[in-house]
Short mmCIF file of C-alpha atoms in Angstrom, two decimals:
data_model
loop_
_atom_site.label_atom_id
_atom_site.label_comp_id
_atom_site.label_asym_id
_atom_site.label_seq_id
_atom_site.Cartn_x
_atom_site.Cartn_y
_atom_site.Cartn_z
CA MET A 1 -11.29 -18.72 8.54
CA SER A 2 -10.98 -22.17 7.03
CA SER A 3 -7.88 -23.39 5.23
CA GLY A 4 -6.92 -26.15 2.92
CA VAL A 5 -10.31 -26.40 1.19
CA PRO A 6 -9.82 -27.45 -2.44
CA PRO A 7 -11.66 -25.53 -5.15
CA PRO A 8 -15.00 -27.05 -6.09
CA ASN A 9 -15.19 -29.21 -9.20
CA ILE A 10 -17.45 -27.01 -11.27
CA PRO A 11 -17.49 -26.94 -15.09
CA SER A 12 -15.60 -24.01 -16.52
CA ALA A 13 -17.51 -21.02 -17.85
CA ARG A 14 -17.58 -20.90 -21.63
CA GLY A 15 -15.57 -18.20 -23.32
CA ALA A 16 -13.94 -17.01 -20.11
CA THR A 17 -10.66 -15.14 -20.35
CA PRO A 18 -7.96 -15.84 -17.77
CA SER A 19 -7.66 -12.24 -16.57
CA ALA A 20 -11.40 -11.83 -16.00
CA ALA A 21 -11.76 -15.21 -14.37
CA ALA A 22 -8.83 -14.58 -12.08
CA ALA A 23 -10.03 -11.22 -10.86
CA LEU A 24 -13.51 -12.41 -9.92
CA ALA A 25 -12.38 -15.72 -8.46
CA VAL A 26 -11.40 -14.15 -5.15
CA ALA A 27 -14.90 -12.84 -4.61
CA ALA A 28 -16.34 -16.02 -6.01
CA ALA A 29 -14.75 -18.25 -3.40
CA PRO A 30 -14.28 -16.34 -0.13
CA HIS A 31 -14.30 -19.67 1.71
CA LEU A 32 -11.16 -20.78 -0.08
CA ARG A 33 -7.94 -19.98 1.71
CA SER A 34 -4.35 -20.76 0.85
CA GLN A 35 -2.81 -23.83 2.35
CA SER A 36 0.52 -23.75 4.15
CA PRO A 37 3.38 -23.03 1.72
CA ARG A 38 4.92 -26.52 1.54
CA PRO A 39 1.67 -28.44 0.93
CA ALA A 40 0.80 -25.84 -1.71
CA LEU A 41 4.05 -26.58 -3.50
CA ASP A 42 3.46 -30.30 -3.17
CA ARG A 43 0.16 -29.87 -5.01
CA ARG A 44 2.11 -28.61 -8.05
CA VAL A 45 -0.69 -26.37 -9.27
CA THR A 46 0.17 -25.16 -12.75
CA PRO A 47 -0.94 -21.69 -13.87
CA VAL A 48 -3.41 -23.23 -16.32
CA GLU A 49 -4.95 -25.46 -13.64
CA GLY A 50 -5.22 -22.54 -11.24
CA VAL A 51 -6.86 -20.25 -13.78
CA LEU A 52 -9.34 -22.95 -14.79
CA ALA A 53 -10.27 -23.46 -11.13
CA ALA A 54 -10.72 -19.70 -10.74
CA GLN A 55 -12.80 -19.65 -13.91
CA SER A 56 -15.15 -22.28 -12.51
CA ASP A 57 -15.47 -20.42 -9.21
CA MET A 58 -16.32 -17.19 -11.02
CA HIS A 59 -19.01 -18.94 -13.04
CA ASN A 60 -20.44 -20.44 -9.85
CA PHE A 61 -20.34 -17.07 -8.05
CA LEU A 62 -22.26 -15.27 -10.78
CA GLY A 63 -25.02 -17.86 -10.64
CA GLN A 64 -25.63 -17.52 -6.89
CA SER A 65 -27.43 -14.97 -4.74
CA HIS A 66 -25.26 -12.39 -2.94
CA GLY A 67 -27.68 -9.90 -1.49
CA PRO A 68 -30.46 -7.62 -2.80
CA LEU A 69 -28.19 -5.18 -4.62
CA PHE A 70 -26.23 -7.87 -6.44
CA ASP A 71 -29.36 -9.85 -7.28
CA ALA A 72 -31.12 -6.74 -8.63
CA ALA A 73 -28.13 -5.95 -10.85
CA MET A 74 -28.04 -9.52 -12.15
CA LYS A 75 -31.77 -9.46 -12.91
CA TYR A 76 -31.32 -6.24 -14.87
CA ILE A 77 -28.48 -7.81 -16.85
CA ASP A 78 -30.56 -10.93 -17.53
CA ALA A 79 -33.50 -8.81 -18.65
CA ALA A 80 -31.24 -7.00 -21.09
CA GLY A 81 -30.38 -10.32 -22.69
CA ILE A 82 -26.74 -10.19 -21.64
CA GLN A 83 -25.07 -13.21 -20.12
CA ARG A 84 -23.56 -12.63 -16.71
CA ASP A 85 -20.16 -13.90 -17.80
CA GLN A 86 -20.19 -11.52 -20.75
CA MET A 87 -20.98 -8.55 -18.51
CA SER A 88 -18.07 -9.40 -16.22
CA TYR A 89 -15.76 -9.54 -19.24
CA ILE A 90 -17.00 -6.15 -20.41
CA VAL A 91 -16.20 -4.68 -16.99
CA PHE A 92 -12.71 -6.12 -17.04
CA ALA A 93 -12.16 -4.99 -20.61
CA LEU A 94 -12.96 -1.43 -19.51
CA ALA A 95 -10.57 -1.79 -16.59
CA ALA A 96 -7.90 -3.09 -18.95
CA ALA A 97 -8.43 -0.13 -21.28
CA TYR A 98 -8.05 2.25 -18.34
CA LEU A 99 -4.82 0.53 -17.34
CA VAL A 100 -3.48 1.49 -20.78
CA PHE A 101 -4.96 4.94 -21.31
CA GLY A 102 -6.06 6.11 -17.85
CA SER A 103 -4.24 8.86 -15.98
CA ALA A 104 -4.37 6.90 -12.72
CA ALA A 105 -3.43 3.51 -14.19
CA ARG A 106 -0.65 3.03 -11.65
CA LEU A 107 -3.05 3.67 -8.76
CA LEU A 108 -5.62 1.22 -10.13
CA CYS A 109 -2.94 -1.43 -10.65
CA ASN A 110 -1.73 -1.06 -7.07
CA LEU A 111 -5.31 -1.15 -5.74
CA ILE A 112 -5.75 -4.48 -7.52
CA GLY A 113 -2.54 -5.65 -5.89
CA PHE A 114 -3.26 -4.68 -2.28
CA GLY A 115 -7.06 -4.27 -2.00
CA TYR A 116 -8.21 -7.82 -1.39
CA PRO A 117 -4.83 -9.01 0.01
CA THR A 118 -5.02 -6.37 2.74
CA TYR A 119 -8.53 -7.48 3.68
CA ALA A 120 -7.56 -11.17 3.64
CA SER A 121 -4.38 -10.50 5.62
CA VAL A 122 -6.34 -8.81 8.41
CA LYS A 123 -8.76 -11.74 8.49
CA ALA A 124 -5.82 -14.14 8.64
CA ILE A 125 -4.23 -12.26 11.54
CA ARG A 126 -7.46 -12.65 13.52
CA THR A 127 -7.34 -16.44 13.29
CA LYS A 128 -5.27 -18.73 15.51
CA ASP A 129 -4.04 -20.73 12.53
CA THR A 130 -0.65 -19.48 11.32
CA ASP A 131 -0.62 -21.17 7.92
CA ASP A 132 -2.68 -18.44 6.27
CA ASP A 133 -0.54 -15.79 7.96
CA THR A 134 2.56 -17.33 6.36
CA VAL A 135 1.00 -17.45 2.91
CA TRP A 136 -0.02 -13.78 3.02
CA LEU A 137 3.38 -12.78 4.39
CA ILE A 138 4.89 -14.54 1.40
CA TYR A 139 2.56 -12.61 -0.91
CA TRP A 140 3.60 -9.26 0.57
CA THR A 141 7.29 -10.06 0.09
CA CYS A 142 6.53 -10.82 -3.57
CA PHE A 143 4.49 -7.62 -3.86
CA ALA A 144 7.39 -5.61 -2.42
CA VAL A 145 9.82 -7.06 -4.97
CA LEU A 146 7.46 -6.30 -7.85
CA TYR A 147 6.78 -2.81 -6.51
CA LEU A 148 10.45 -2.01 -7.11
CA CYS A 149 9.73 -2.35 -10.83
CA ASP A 150 7.54 0.75 -10.63
CA PHE A 151 10.71 2.80 -10.28
CA PHE A 152 11.31 1.99 -13.96
CA SER A 153 7.63 2.17 -14.98
CA GLU A 154 7.98 5.36 -17.02
CA ALA A 155 10.78 3.88 -19.08
CA ILE A 156 8.90 0.59 -19.49
CA LEU A 157 5.70 2.34 -20.57
CA SER A 158 7.57 4.24 -23.28
CA PHE A 159 7.98 1.01 -25.28
CA PHE A 160 5.49 -1.35 -23.59
CA PRO A 161 2.13 0.37 -22.91
CA PHE A 162 0.59 -2.83 -21.50
CA TYR A 163 2.87 -2.88 -18.47
CA TYR A 164 0.14 -2.17 -15.90
CA ILE A 165 -2.23 -4.73 -17.43
CA LEU A 166 0.46 -7.39 -17.25
CA LYS A 167 1.40 -6.41 -13.70
CA ALA A 168 -2.23 -6.36 -12.50
CA CYS A 169 -2.92 -9.82 -13.96
CA PHE A 170 0.26 -11.17 -12.41
CA LEU A 171 -0.60 -9.73 -8.99
CA VAL A 172 -4.01 -11.39 -9.15
CA TYR A 173 -2.31 -14.63 -10.12
CA LEU A 174 -0.04 -14.30 -7.08
CA TYR A 175 -2.80 -13.96 -4.51
CA LEU A 176 -5.50 -16.22 -5.90
CA PRO A 177 -6.00 -19.16 -3.52
CA GLN A 178 -6.57 -21.40 -6.55
CA THR A 179 -3.21 -20.65 -8.20
CA GLN A 180 -0.85 -20.28 -5.20
CA GLY A 181 1.27 -18.04 -7.43
CA SER A 182 2.95 -16.16 -4.58
CA VAL A 183 4.36 -19.38 -3.13
CA MET A 184 5.88 -20.37 -6.45
CA PHE A 185 7.27 -16.86 -7.08
CA TYR A 186 8.72 -16.78 -3.58
CA GLU A 187 10.45 -20.13 -3.97
CA THR A 188 11.87 -19.37 -7.42
CA VAL A 189 12.69 -15.65 -7.19
CA VAL A 190 12.37 -13.98 -3.79
CA ASP A 191 14.04 -16.57 -1.56
CA PRO A 192 17.02 -17.14 -3.93
CA LEU A 193 17.41 -13.35 -4.16
CA VAL A 194 17.59 -13.04 -0.38
CA VAL A 195 20.08 -15.92 -0.23
CA PHE A 196 22.23 -14.11 -2.82
CA VAL A 197 22.12 -10.90 -0.79
CA ASP A 198 22.98 -12.73 2.44
CA LYS A 199 25.98 -14.42 0.85
CA ASN A 200 27.36 -11.12 -0.43
CA ILE A 201 26.82 -9.44 2.93
CA ASP A 202 28.68 -12.28 4.64
CA LYS A 203 31.55 -11.99 2.13
CA TYR A 204 31.74 -8.24 2.69
CA TYR A 205 31.95 -8.48 6.47
CA HIS A 206 34.33 -11.42 6.26
CA LYS A 207 36.72 -9.37 4.12
CA LYS A 208 36.50 -6.44 6.57
CA SER A 209 37.28 -8.69 9.53
CA VAL A 210 40.32 -10.23 7.89
#
């Protein structure tokens, strides 16, 4: 597994939506892997920059050959007069609708959150390089923190029916190699939260020992 390869400089697909571009970008650039956490932070990748990079990778992916089954499906779409980008957006629009109205919306949201990350984590474990292991470990700590929100999902859904769409998009943003979202979330939320817990534990045991 290679690491530290910057996203290719490819023109962005026209009319692409961030959620659709983000979800396909992982498949579009399997050669891209997260850098070590500190260099990733030093790059200062903004969410907009990351999504645009993912958008370009998705556009590039759809224009390439990926086996007989994929190529046959793309030829059928082309013959129907539908642009490949448009078809991908239709698919994601259907997924978004299911995340609002589907009976298994929570399951689909969680599959989006741990499907590809599980695969990539296993691949990272098999390599000798530890940088990618660290990045995926950071993602899973972020995932665990966000998973706690599901305890309140029923209450949230009662006044905000787009909860699972928002969560799914955010999870994709966290694990995309182009956005490095998990590193930023870890540095700004998870790590300070652990520091806060450690300080209170130390205060508690210090009071007991006095």
